[in-house]
XYZ file of C-alpha atoms in Angstrom:
731
model
C 0.000 0.000 0.000
C 2.893 2.326 0.700
C 4.177 1.887 -2.857
C 0.651 2.502 -4.128
C 0.388 5.815 -2.279
C 3.924 6.903 -3.170
C 3.436 6.317 -6.887
C 0.015 7.900 -6.876
C 1.121 10.927 -4.865
C 4.058 12.195 -6.930
C 1.932 14.258 -9.301
C -0.377 15.379 -6.475
C 2.496 16.500 -4.253
C 4.021 18.460 -7.133
C 0.677 20.112 -7.854
C 0.036 20.927 -4.204
C 3.484 22.430 -3.785
C 2.860 24.602 -6.852
C -0.572 25.605 -5.552
C 0.812 26.578 -2.121
C 3.739 28.452 -3.670
C 1.960 29.622 -6.788
C 3.773 32.946 -7.095
C 7.122 31.180 -6.879
C 5.979 28.482 -9.312
C 4.669 30.983 -11.867
C 7.637 33.323 -11.630
C 10.006 30.360 -11.673
C 8.471 29.086 -14.917
C 8.692 32.510 -16.548
C 12.297 32.856 -15.381
C 13.108 29.394 -16.750
C 11.709 30.209 -20.201
C 13.419 33.616 -20.248
C 16.724 32.095 -19.143
C 16.703 29.548 -21.962
C 16.122 32.321 -24.491
C 18.803 34.623 -23.077
C 21.420 31.941 -22.562
C 20.809 30.363 -25.973
C 21.434 33.746 -27.584
C 24.863 33.687 -25.958
C 25.599 30.109 -27.002
C 25.736 29.520 -30.739
C 23.739 26.560 -32.001
C 25.921 23.914 -33.620
C 24.607 23.185 -37.112
C 24.928 19.700 -38.547
C 27.698 19.195 -41.092
C 26.073 17.107 -43.801
C 29.447 16.377 -45.381
C 30.353 14.362 -42.279
C 26.920 12.857 -41.731
C 26.751 10.280 -44.507
C 26.710 6.505 -44.237
C 28.494 3.680 -45.978
C 31.073 4.258 -48.695
C 29.554 7.601 -49.677
C 29.866 8.868 -46.101
C 33.506 7.776 -45.922
C 34.204 9.441 -49.263
C 32.557 12.704 -48.233
C 34.601 12.743 -45.021
C 37.835 12.277 -46.984
C 36.945 15.213 -49.229
C 35.917 17.377 -46.256
C 39.273 16.800 -44.557
C 41.428 16.968 -47.731
C 41.795 20.743 -47.747
C 40.094 21.479 -51.050
C 39.623 25.234 -51.522
C 36.155 26.453 -50.598
C 34.014 26.234 -53.685
C 31.646 29.074 -54.577
C 28.031 28.276 -55.387
C 27.762 27.102 -58.980
C 25.021 28.188 -61.375
C 24.053 27.012 -64.850
C 22.178 28.630 -67.734
C 20.494 26.378 -70.274
C 19.860 27.668 -73.784
C 17.705 25.229 -75.657
C 16.782 25.227 -79.310
C 13.166 24.154 -79.613
C 12.276 25.361 -83.124
C 15.515 25.584 -85.070
C 16.605 29.041 -83.869
C 20.286 29.924 -83.504
C 21.693 29.655 -79.962
C 25.091 31.251 -80.595
C 23.914 34.863 -80.361
C 21.873 34.135 -77.246
C 24.878 32.434 -75.604
C 27.027 35.488 -76.295
C 24.359 37.776 -74.812
C 24.027 35.596 -71.702
C 27.800 35.633 -71.212
C 27.927 39.414 -71.630
C 24.948 40.022 -69.330
C 26.348 37.802 -66.579
C 29.841 39.284 -66.857
C 28.410 42.703 -66.050
C 26.807 41.501 -62.804
C 29.084 42.281 -59.805
C 27.897 39.217 -57.865
C 28.910 36.835 -60.670
C 32.353 35.224 -60.698
C 34.053 33.677 -63.713
C 31.724 32.729 -66.579
C 32.831 29.573 -68.391
C 32.742 28.988 -72.141
C 29.511 27.470 -73.467
C 29.364 23.705 -73.974
C 27.099 21.820 -76.364
C 24.931 18.804 -75.648
C 25.509 15.559 -77.595
C 22.216 15.973 -79.479
C 23.160 19.495 -80.631
C 19.968 21.059 -79.262
C 21.225 22.603 -76.045
C 23.945 24.961 -74.839
C 25.070 25.203 -71.221
C 26.905 28.113 -69.622
C 28.260 27.650 -66.110
C 29.387 30.343 -63.682
C 29.876 30.998 -59.983
C 28.320 33.370 -57.496
C 31.191 35.200 -55.791
C 31.564 34.956 -52.021
C 30.501 32.425 -49.428
C 28.493 29.559 -50.931
C 26.253 29.326 -47.835
C 24.846 32.815 -48.405
C 24.944 32.805 -52.217
C 21.174 32.496 -52.395
C 20.955 36.046 -51.066
C 23.110 37.363 -53.953
C 21.861 35.381 -56.948
C 18.926 37.683 -57.703
C 20.752 39.995 -60.162
C 22.037 37.004 -62.144
C 18.523 35.585 -62.400
C 17.296 38.986 -63.594
C 20.046 39.189 -66.210
C 19.189 35.756 -67.616
C 15.476 36.619 -67.612
C 16.294 39.715 -69.669
C 18.015 37.634 -72.363
C 15.088 35.208 -72.383
C 12.702 38.115 -72.974
C 14.793 39.179 -75.970
C 14.720 35.650 -77.448
C 11.184 34.257 -77.013
C 11.929 31.612 -79.669
C 14.522 30.000 -77.328
C 14.283 28.481 -73.884
C 16.765 30.277 -71.626
C 16.679 29.542 -67.884
C 18.974 29.397 -64.866
C 19.337 26.832 -62.091
C 22.002 25.822 -59.605
C 23.041 25.816 -55.983
C 22.417 29.486 -55.262
C 19.120 29.771 -57.132
C 17.975 26.516 -55.525
C 18.816 27.857 -52.061
C 16.955 31.065 -52.854
C 13.916 29.110 -54.042
C 13.834 26.912 -50.952
C 14.411 29.875 -48.653
C 11.710 31.999 -50.244
C 9.177 29.169 -50.401
C 9.831 28.007 -46.841
C 9.788 31.522 -45.440
C 6.456 32.169 -47.115
C 5.044 28.852 -45.926
C 6.295 29.180 -42.363
C 4.997 32.756 -42.139
C 1.593 31.507 -43.216
C 1.842 28.619 -40.764
C 2.744 30.851 -37.814
C -0.104 33.190 -38.675
C -2.628 30.339 -38.801
C -1.549 27.688 -36.278
C -2.045 29.668 -33.084
C -5.363 31.332 -34.106
C -6.723 27.983 -35.337
C -5.701 26.234 -32.113
C -7.163 29.018 -30.004
C -10.394 28.927 -31.988
C -10.789 25.193 -31.411
C -10.154 25.593 -27.683
C -12.668 28.425 -27.454
C -15.263 26.056 -28.868
C -14.104 23.219 -26.596
C -14.107 25.231 -23.358
C -16.601 27.962 -24.156
C -14.518 30.349 -22.041
C -11.692 32.650 -23.096
C -9.358 32.225 -20.110
C -9.546 28.429 -20.150
C -8.775 28.457 -23.879
C -5.826 30.836 -23.577
C -3.988 28.840 -20.894
C -3.077 25.770 -23.017
C -1.993 27.895 -25.974
C 0.191 30.156 -23.826
C 1.848 27.260 -22.013
C 2.405 25.307 -25.228
C 4.083 28.295 -26.893
C 6.280 28.878 -23.861
C 7.237 25.188 -23.827
C 8.287 25.358 -27.482
C 10.291 28.549 -26.886
C 12.062 27.025 -23.884
C 12.806 23.792 -25.742
C 14.284 25.669 -28.714
C 16.457 27.583 -26.275
C 17.638 24.344 -24.651
C 18.408 22.942 -28.091
C 21.299 25.391 -28.394
C 22.999 23.591 -25.500
C 22.007 20.116 -26.670
C 23.439 20.841 -30.125
C 26.905 20.305 -28.638
C 25.993 16.619 -28.490
C 23.398 16.478 -31.294
C 24.057 19.041 -34.055
C 20.881 20.628 -35.374
C 19.464 20.166 -38.866
C 17.306 22.904 -40.388
C 13.983 21.069 -40.087
C 14.302 20.419 -36.334
C 12.680 23.657 -35.148
C 9.717 23.051 -37.480
C 9.245 19.571 -36.023
C 9.540 20.962 -32.486
C 6.807 23.508 -33.229
C 4.637 20.781 -34.717
C 4.976 18.396 -31.778
C 5.214 21.019 -29.038
C 2.048 22.859 -29.982
C 0.043 19.646 -30.342
C 1.348 17.876 -27.215
C 1.496 20.974 -25.015
C -2.101 21.890 -25.754
C -3.274 18.311 -25.235
C -1.614 17.953 -21.830
C -3.091 21.198 -20.559
C -6.455 20.300 -22.045
C -6.557 16.992 -20.150
C -5.588 18.645 -16.876
C -7.896 21.660 -17.083
C -10.894 19.631 -18.230
C -10.567 17.192 -15.310
C -10.215 19.999 -12.780
C -13.270 21.774 -14.179
C -15.297 18.559 -14.189
C -14.497 17.923 -10.523
C -15.448 21.489 -9.611
C -18.777 21.079 -11.354
C -19.399 17.915 -9.337
C -19.125 19.997 -6.191
C -15.513 19.472 -5.153
C -13.769 22.365 -3.443
C -10.787 23.935 -5.271
C -8.201 21.991 -3.266
C -9.821 18.608 -3.828
C -10.487 19.282 -7.524
C -6.813 20.101 -8.021
C -5.712 16.998 -6.118
C -7.956 14.747 -8.217
C -6.795 16.366 -11.460
C -3.173 15.917 -10.399
C -3.634 12.277 -9.341
C -5.503 11.315 -12.499
C -4.821 13.568 -15.468
C -1.474 14.658 -14.021
C -0.401 11.053 -13.714
C -1.625 10.315 -17.259
C 0.410 13.268 -18.548
C 3.488 11.951 -16.761
C 3.110 8.425 -18.181
C 2.186 9.699 -21.641
C 5.088 12.147 -21.755
C 7.531 9.476 -20.631
C 6.229 7.134 -23.325
C 6.595 9.813 -25.999
C 10.162 10.507 -24.853
C 10.983 6.792 -24.927
C 9.565 6.497 -28.436
C 11.566 9.492 -29.636
C 14.736 8.048 -28.118
C 14.386 5.140 -30.526
C 15.618 7.443 -33.279
C 19.071 7.512 -31.670
C 19.602 3.950 -32.905
C 19.728 5.181 -36.503
C 22.957 7.094 -35.777
C 21.790 9.496 -38.475
C 22.341 13.212 -37.945
C 18.784 14.127 -39.002
C 17.075 11.571 -36.774
C 19.334 12.322 -33.821
C 18.514 16.021 -34.182
C 14.777 15.277 -34.451
C 14.923 12.975 -31.426
C 16.735 15.528 -29.278
C 14.400 18.353 -30.268
C 11.182 16.422 -29.707
C 12.391 14.985 -26.398
C 13.183 18.483 -25.156
C 9.847 19.954 -26.249
C 7.823 17.090 -24.755
C 9.810 17.248 -21.508
C 9.222 20.996 -21.161
C 5.517 20.527 -21.961
C 5.223 17.899 -19.218
C 7.163 20.102 -16.791
C 4.878 23.061 -17.445
C 1.712 20.990 -17.180
C 2.710 19.477 -13.831
C 4.110 22.617 -12.191
C 3.005 26.012 -13.430
C -0.428 24.859 -14.645
C -1.605 23.791 -11.144
C -0.295 27.100 -9.808
C -2.254 29.036 -12.417
C -5.407 27.023 -11.773
C -5.017 27.606 -8.047
C -4.557 31.339 -8.590
C -7.497 31.614 -10.965
C -9.938 29.414 -9.097
C -13.352 29.585 -10.745
C -12.074 32.460 -12.857
C -10.573 29.851 -15.186
C -14.044 29.954 -16.766
C -14.072 33.726 -17.018
C -15.397 35.447 -20.164
C -17.879 32.752 -21.145
C -18.930 32.582 -24.762
C -22.725 32.444 -25.132
C -23.899 29.284 -26.831
C -20.565 27.480 -26.386
C -20.173 27.221 -22.619
C -21.644 23.943 -21.380
C -21.694 22.317 -17.972
C -21.551 18.809 -19.388
C -18.734 18.139 -21.835
C -19.702 14.572 -22.700
C -20.341 14.172 -26.412
C -23.803 12.917 -27.297
C -22.679 11.450 -30.614
C -19.877 9.430 -29.024
C -22.152 8.149 -26.278
C -24.716 6.953 -28.827
C -21.926 5.257 -30.789
C -20.631 3.731 -27.558
C -24.049 2.223 -26.844
C -23.883 0.424 -30.200
C -20.306 -0.762 -29.647
C -21.015 -2.115 -26.167
C -24.177 -3.836 -27.368
C -22.323 -5.610 -30.223
C -18.632 -5.631 -29.242
C -17.542 -8.523 -31.481
C -19.185 -7.135 -34.612
C -17.840 -3.651 -33.794
C -14.307 -4.973 -33.365
C -14.432 -6.912 -36.640
C -15.790 -3.907 -38.569
C -13.158 -1.569 -37.047
C -10.258 -3.928 -37.814
C -11.549 -4.462 -41.364
C -11.796 -0.704 -41.933
C -8.276 -0.108 -40.614
C -6.914 -3.013 -42.664
C -8.481 -1.559 -45.813
C -6.957 1.853 -45.094
C -3.560 0.288 -44.337
C -3.515 -2.072 -47.346
C -1.761 0.339 -49.784
C 1.239 0.289 -47.439
C 2.037 -3.230 -48.671
C 3.346 -1.597 -51.860
C 5.293 1.185 -50.122
C 8.392 2.483 -51.894
C 10.791 5.155 -50.647
C 12.973 7.809 -52.243
C 15.340 10.577 -51.271
C 14.330 14.220 -51.348
C 14.557 15.865 -54.770
C 14.661 19.417 -56.090
C 11.169 18.983 -57.561
C 9.870 18.275 -54.070
C 9.985 22.043 -53.611
C 7.643 24.105 -55.792
C 7.638 21.615 -58.652
C 6.391 24.216 -61.157
C 8.992 26.863 -60.266
C 11.155 28.116 -63.202
C 14.295 27.114 -61.290
C 13.052 23.531 -60.795
C 11.903 23.244 -64.408
C 15.294 24.511 -65.584
C 17.198 22.105 -63.320
C 15.271 19.137 -64.686
C 15.797 20.307 -68.267
C 19.542 20.630 -67.649
C 19.553 17.109 -66.232
C 17.953 15.792 -69.398
C 20.473 17.500 -71.703
C 23.610 17.309 -69.503
C 23.273 14.411 -66.984
C 26.809 14.808 -65.706
C 26.040 18.342 -64.506
C 23.085 17.589 -62.230
C 23.440 13.983 -61.037
C 27.142 13.119 -61.271
C 28.804 10.325 -59.387
C 32.060 11.249 -57.700
C 34.906 8.797 -57.267
C 37.137 9.854 -54.379
C 40.659 8.467 -54.707
C 42.987 8.833 -51.710
C 46.631 7.755 -51.976
C 50.106 8.874 -51.020
C 50.036 10.841 -54.267
C 47.560 11.141 -57.114
C 50.026 13.092 -59.264
C 51.723 9.986 -60.581
C 51.884 8.144 -63.908
C 50.043 5.242 -62.269
C 47.076 7.478 -61.415
C 47.035 8.926 -64.945
C 47.033 5.403 -66.377
C 44.150 4.426 -64.096
C 42.305 7.574 -65.161
C 42.761 6.667 -68.827
C 41.418 3.186 -68.126
C 38.471 4.762 -66.325
C 37.681 7.000 -69.304
C 37.840 3.982 -71.603
C 35.519 1.988 -69.312
C 33.043 4.877 -69.244
C 33.017 5.047 -73.046
C 32.394 1.285 -73.215
C 29.669 1.248 -70.540
C 26.816 1.213 -73.014
C 25.750 4.746 -72.090
C 25.481 4.043 -68.356
C 28.395 6.401 -67.592
C 28.173 9.803 -69.272
C 31.015 12.165 -70.204
C 32.503 14.706 -69.678
C 34.703 13.386 -66.901
C 36.132 16.079 -64.617
C 39.057 15.664 -62.230
C 39.853 17.849 -59.215
C 42.958 17.333 -57.045
C 43.520 18.832 -53.588
C 46.561 21.075 -52.873
C 48.382 18.277 -51.038
C 48.069 16.055 -54.080
C 46.872 13.033 -52.141
C 43.126 13.134 -52.915
C 41.452 13.278 -56.327
C 37.749 13.627 -57.060
C 36.688 12.232 -60.419
C 33.183 13.234 -61.515
C 31.239 11.289 -64.141
C 27.608 11.489 -65.175
C 25.145 8.669 -64.598
C 22.413 7.735 -67.002
C 18.873 8.007 -65.661
C 17.416 10.479 -63.228
C 18.487 10.723 -59.607
C 17.364 7.461 -57.952
C 15.583 5.685 -60.772
C 16.639 2.094 -61.597
C 18.872 3.263 -64.451
C 20.955 5.629 -62.297
C 21.200 3.089 -59.466
C 22.355 0.417 -61.929
C 24.993 2.799 -63.312
C 26.206 3.638 -59.811
C 26.437 -0.064 -58.914
C 28.433 -0.640 -62.113
C 30.925 1.927 -60.854
C 31.181 0.340 -57.425
C 31.363 -3.293 -58.404
C 33.286 -3.230 -61.695
C 34.693 0.010 -63.083
C 36.265 1.575 -59.971
C 37.759 -1.685 -58.564
C 39.239 -2.466 -61.990
C 40.789 0.986 -62.439
C 41.500 3.183 -59.406
C 41.136 0.182 -57.131
C 44.292 -1.293 -58.647
C 46.489 1.592 -57.457
C 48.851 0.352 -54.712
C 47.762 1.573 -51.258
C 44.921 3.684 -52.653
C 41.353 3.988 -51.397
C 38.704 4.529 -54.081
C 35.100 5.179 -52.998
C 31.979 6.267 -54.872
C 29.766 9.074 -53.603
C 27.266 11.530 -55.091
C 23.510 11.938 -54.768
C 22.594 8.486 -56.036
C 25.239 6.678 -53.995
C 24.387 8.653 -50.853
C 20.707 7.852 -51.211
C 21.374 4.131 -51.651
C 23.683 4.083 -48.615
C 21.161 6.077 -46.571
C 18.375 3.629 -47.382
C 20.566 0.678 -46.469
C 21.436 2.298 -43.140
C 17.763 2.925 -42.390
C 16.886 -0.686 -43.165
C 19.622 -1.889 -40.824
C 18.414 0.328 -37.986
C 14.681 -0.413 -38.314
C 14.697 -3.656 -36.245
C 16.580 -1.906 -33.436
C 14.246 1.091 -33.429
C 11.077 -1.006 -33.543
C 12.312 -3.386 -30.829
C 13.338 -0.539 -28.542
C 10.144 1.494 -28.957
C 7.745 -1.460 -28.754
C 9.609 -3.076 -25.875
C 9.838 -0.002 -23.676
C 6.279 1.095 -24.497
C 5.103 -2.341 -23.377
C 7.086 -2.070 -20.137
C 5.759 1.426 -19.385
C 2.156 0.338 -19.925
C 2.752 -2.820 -17.901
C 4.120 -0.879 -14.945
C 1.514 1.854 -15.240
C -1.540 -0.427 -15.365
C -0.127 -3.633 -13.826
C -1.648 -5.615 -16.669
C 0.014 -7.647 -19.391
C -3.197 -7.577 -21.429
C -3.524 -3.771 -21.335
C 0.118 -3.447 -22.373
C -0.278 -5.867 -25.287
C -3.540 -4.345 -26.544
C -2.048 -0.853 -26.239
C 0.926 -1.808 -28.413
C -1.238 -3.588 -30.995
C -3.733 -0.730 -31.270
C -0.924 1.753 -31.788
C 0.583 -0.455 -34.490
C -2.790 -0.434 -36.252
C -2.761 3.362 -36.117
C 0.731 3.489 -37.652
C -0.202 0.985 -40.375
C -3.262 3.040 -41.314
C -1.067 6.149 -41.504
C 1.331 4.360 -43.865
C -1.579 3.302 -46.043
C -2.834 6.874 -46.294
C 0.645 8.146 -47.201
C 1.042 5.609 -49.997
C -2.484 6.279 -51.291
C -1.907 10.034 -51.443
C 1.770 10.663 -52.131
C 2.942 7.485 -53.837
C -0.177 6.774 -55.900
C -0.790 10.471 -56.614
C -4.265 11.141 -55.240
C -5.153 14.755 -54.348
C -2.153 16.168 -56.226
C -3.970 19.358 -57.198
C -5.457 19.906 -53.761
C -2.101 19.454 -51.997
C -0.026 21.007 -54.817
C 2.580 18.309 -55.405
C 3.650 15.864 -58.100
C 3.699 12.194 -57.126
C 7.059 10.471 -57.520
C 5.846 6.898 -57.100
C 7.395 6.754 -53.630
C 7.439 8.572 -50.298
C 10.365 10.314 -48.627
C 12.774 7.689 -47.285
C 12.992 8.956 -43.692
C 9.239 9.376 -43.301
C 8.156 5.805 -42.300
C 10.584 5.519 -39.399
C 9.987 9.058 -38.188
C 6.209 8.704 -38.315
C 6.429 5.396 -36.471
C 8.169 6.857 -33.448
C 6.112 10.073 -33.465
C 2.765 8.318 -33.802
C 3.608 5.619 -31.320
C 4.391 8.275 -28.775
C 1.433 10.548 -29.542
C -1.065 7.676 -29.569
C -0.203 7.085 -25.940
C -1.750 10.457 -25.086
C -5.199 9.130 -25.781
C -4.578 5.535 -24.770
C -3.198 6.307 -21.321
C -5.830 8.975 -20.702
C -8.785 6.786 -21.712
C -7.598 3.542 -20.110
C -6.808 5.405 -16.884
C -10.440 6.572 -16.673
C -11.646 3.040 -17.404
C -9.333 1.700 -14.701
C -10.746 4.253 -12.249
C -14.171 2.667 -12.660
C -12.764 -0.848 -12.425
C -10.907 0.044 -9.220
C -14.218 1.208 -7.751
C -15.716 -2.214 -8.481
C -17.675 -1.436 -11.645
C -18.193 -4.302 -14.127
C -15.942 -3.927 -17.161
C -18.808 -2.909 -19.451
C -19.868 -0.124 -17.102
C -16.277 0.940 -16.480
C -15.729 1.216 -20.244
C -18.989 3.132 -20.664
C -18.089 5.575 -17.905
C -14.434 5.987 -18.850
C -14.962 6.567 -22.551
C -18.169 8.534 -22.049
C -16.455 10.939 -19.654
C -13.406 11.402 -21.886
C -15.222 11.643 -25.233
C -15.426 15.429 -25.176
C -11.835 16.102 -24.209
C -10.476 13.437 -26.583
C -12.468 14.977 -29.421
C -11.172 18.453 -28.602
C -7.582 17.231 -28.269
C -7.798 15.311 -31.536
C -9.258 18.280 -33.391
C -6.383 20.458 -32.138
C -3.772 17.925 -33.260
C -5.429 17.304 -36.623
C -5.715 21.044 -37.296
C -2.074 21.772 -36.379
C -0.765 18.811 -38.363
C -2.955 19.607 -41.371
C -1.496 23.116 -41.511
C 1.926 21.586 -42.104
C 0.513 20.048 -45.284
C 0.327 23.606 -46.666
C 4.133 24.029 -46.581
C 5.894 23.772 -49.956
C 8.151 20.786 -49.235
C 6.654 17.404 -50.127
C 8.221 15.960 -46.963
C 6.330 18.424 -44.745
C 3.136 17.670 -46.674
C 3.670 13.960 -46.020
C 4.354 14.677 -42.370
C 1.249 16.817 -41.966
C -1.120 14.519 -43.843
C 0.270 11.372 -42.213
C 0.029 12.691 -38.672
C -3.382 14.309 -39.179
C -4.862 11.154 -40.714
C -3.382 8.911 -38.033
C -4.602 11.055 -35.130
C -8.072 11.293 -36.676
C -8.285 7.522 -37.079
C -6.797 6.969 -33.640
C -9.332 9.209 -31.889
C -12.314 7.782 -33.781
C -12.096 4.203 -35.026
C -9.474 3.017 -32.532
C -10.333 4.801 -29.258
C -14.103 5.151 -29.767
C -14.829 1.767 -31.358
C -12.008 -0.772 -31.264
C -10.688 -0.079 -27.752
C -14.080 -0.313 -25.965
C -15.066 -3.342 -28.048
C -11.849 -5.231 -27.268
C -11.885 -4.345 -23.558
C -15.531 -5.397 -23.277
C -14.806 -8.730 -24.954
C -11.821 -9.367 -22.689
C -13.729 -8.582 -19.502
C -11.788 -9.277 -16.299
C -8.895 -10.596 -18.387
C -8.003 -6.943 -19.097
C -6.317 -6.730 -15.701
C -4.469 -10.052 -15.828
C -1.013 -10.029 -14.248
C 0.969 -13.253 -13.735
C 2.153 -14.072 -10.239
C 5.752 -13.616 -11.319
C 5.024 -9.897 -11.882
C 3.026 -9.191 -8.744
C 6.057 -7.395 -7.324
C 5.373 -4.439 -9.624
C 4.350 -1.285 -7.700
C 0.591 -1.015 -7.324
C -0.456 2.222 -8.971
C -3.825 3.636 -7.982
C -5.941 5.058 -10.773
C -9.019 6.031 -8.837
C -9.100 9.404 -7.031
C -9.236 9.380 -3.225
C -12.582 8.892 -1.556
C -14.817 11.926 -1.644
C -15.431 13.390 1.810
C -19.121 14.029 1.273
C -21.379 14.259 -1.774
C -21.963 17.796 -2.964
C -24.659 19.042 -5.325
C -23.477 19.592 -8.897
C -22.971 23.227 -9.679
C -21.967 25.468 -12.523
C -18.661 27.288 -12.271
C -18.910 31.026 -11.863
C -16.150 33.573 -12.043
C -14.833 34.748 -8.699
C -14.820 38.485 -8.257
């Protein structure tokens, strides 16, 4: 019994301390958030170095090049002049060269080169200065090329390259993120106003969620010393932090308000909310953190950055919900319902629709379970044909002139957009032996049946011990043709040429090789990630509910949610449905890092609802209710708050589908669809049906595990029944 009280009382003691010292708790939270912002501004965030983040042979090759002392390369740009109706390209090429040469931001302009089919001319040049910021200086060059195009409407003249690509991505993302920031908070607040029917109660979750995200981003500056940050991490932190932070506060506030309406005094209502919803938040947050930690097994810089960021934002959201939120509720009292909205404020938050559906499910649990599983299986079935791909330039604003130009250049000059790079490291690459190997390589490329495309460029570092040999690959990016050409390099051409140099290391890298190596690394890490996440989630549920059956059903239901999400992703983004509505072009595959990332995110987020609902069901069971009545009470009492929480998550996630990157669209659609299915089919139909069918077996625990701490789910006994009352603001 002592263990039971100790486990149950942690959240309550924290809440009561915050309530008794509410000024200290509130000021302490504000000081904590402010400190993270101030200190992070003094500590530079360590950005991930993608050149050192690769896997396999391509990663080793990139590291050799990074450490070889090659001079910093400026951002390269290309201008394509294409003859589409027999017009002369020579004059246009001269005008492009002259126009670019007069632009101060442009470095050396190279001589035009012709395509093998004689229809295209390519002019390459550099943007002077640091390559990282070249996107900010490429505008005048783009304007100059556009001017020549206007003078020659009978030709196709367009520019693409590193700098213009960076500018495109920066402009598109900035526009999308500005729109997202303008919409996400008002949309979330609007949903909470409808859910609570009171302005103050709606503002609290939004304010705390925003502060949690701000604090977590500040802490990320320190964590970046151990986990360097990739660009997308802050977007993911906003996505998860806003959704999770609002949900945790929503659970807590709704329970406290419900207890007040039942007649409990402020102290008792806060204690019950802390012991029930507070405990659910603690367990849910810990499960989310455990799930996110699974990404560390990939040893990939992007996943490690995502894992660190999401763990920090969830941890700060839990901290705020368990400390400053009770203090605020204690300070506000009944004023938490201040500024009621006529027509929206309701005493009873139980959803009529969900209760009517629950009556049907409980009356026919077996049929309901079969129908729910069949529906989820149908939604998940497209996932059986899932294919993955790396991110491509056309995944950003596919109809942009820069993207169209880049693809056209790739068609006419494959070696310029998707080259393979052979990195040769030896005591010296300025030897007759290396030149002989290079000649053999050129001969092999010419005899490759078109799989390897000239020209072949060679770059040697100042020390003369590393050479980078670039050769074009047939095909496009990661299609079967380009992968076959890359494998030809690795298995035959390179070993038979540069691989014969005494003491030399010869490795193949480039976009295609890096993508293949990345996919192989992900496949190797998947069993470890799945085992870790599923195993620890099972243990957490087992300890929390002291039931093997609850732990197993929780894991299986969450796997169904993930499978349905995969099916939706394949249906939309791989098969190409809703292309116009979502403004993307299907590539016959989904982004390669998406399945693993969605698995850990969804498995963690699904625990929000599962722990919250099952805890309420367990409350009834602990009071002696039959399982059918405990399910009816638990799900009936949580229907309103689960619906509100799900609507918030779906709305926030859906907004991310409006961003220009296909990966963020996949993330938004996948998460929104999964949460919607999880809160409806799984929690409102399948969970009550399965628990009703299992009956007392839900709480089965073998004798060998009876040593587990006994965690109480029911609130303490009520001192005396009080008449139900409506909350009124306190003057």
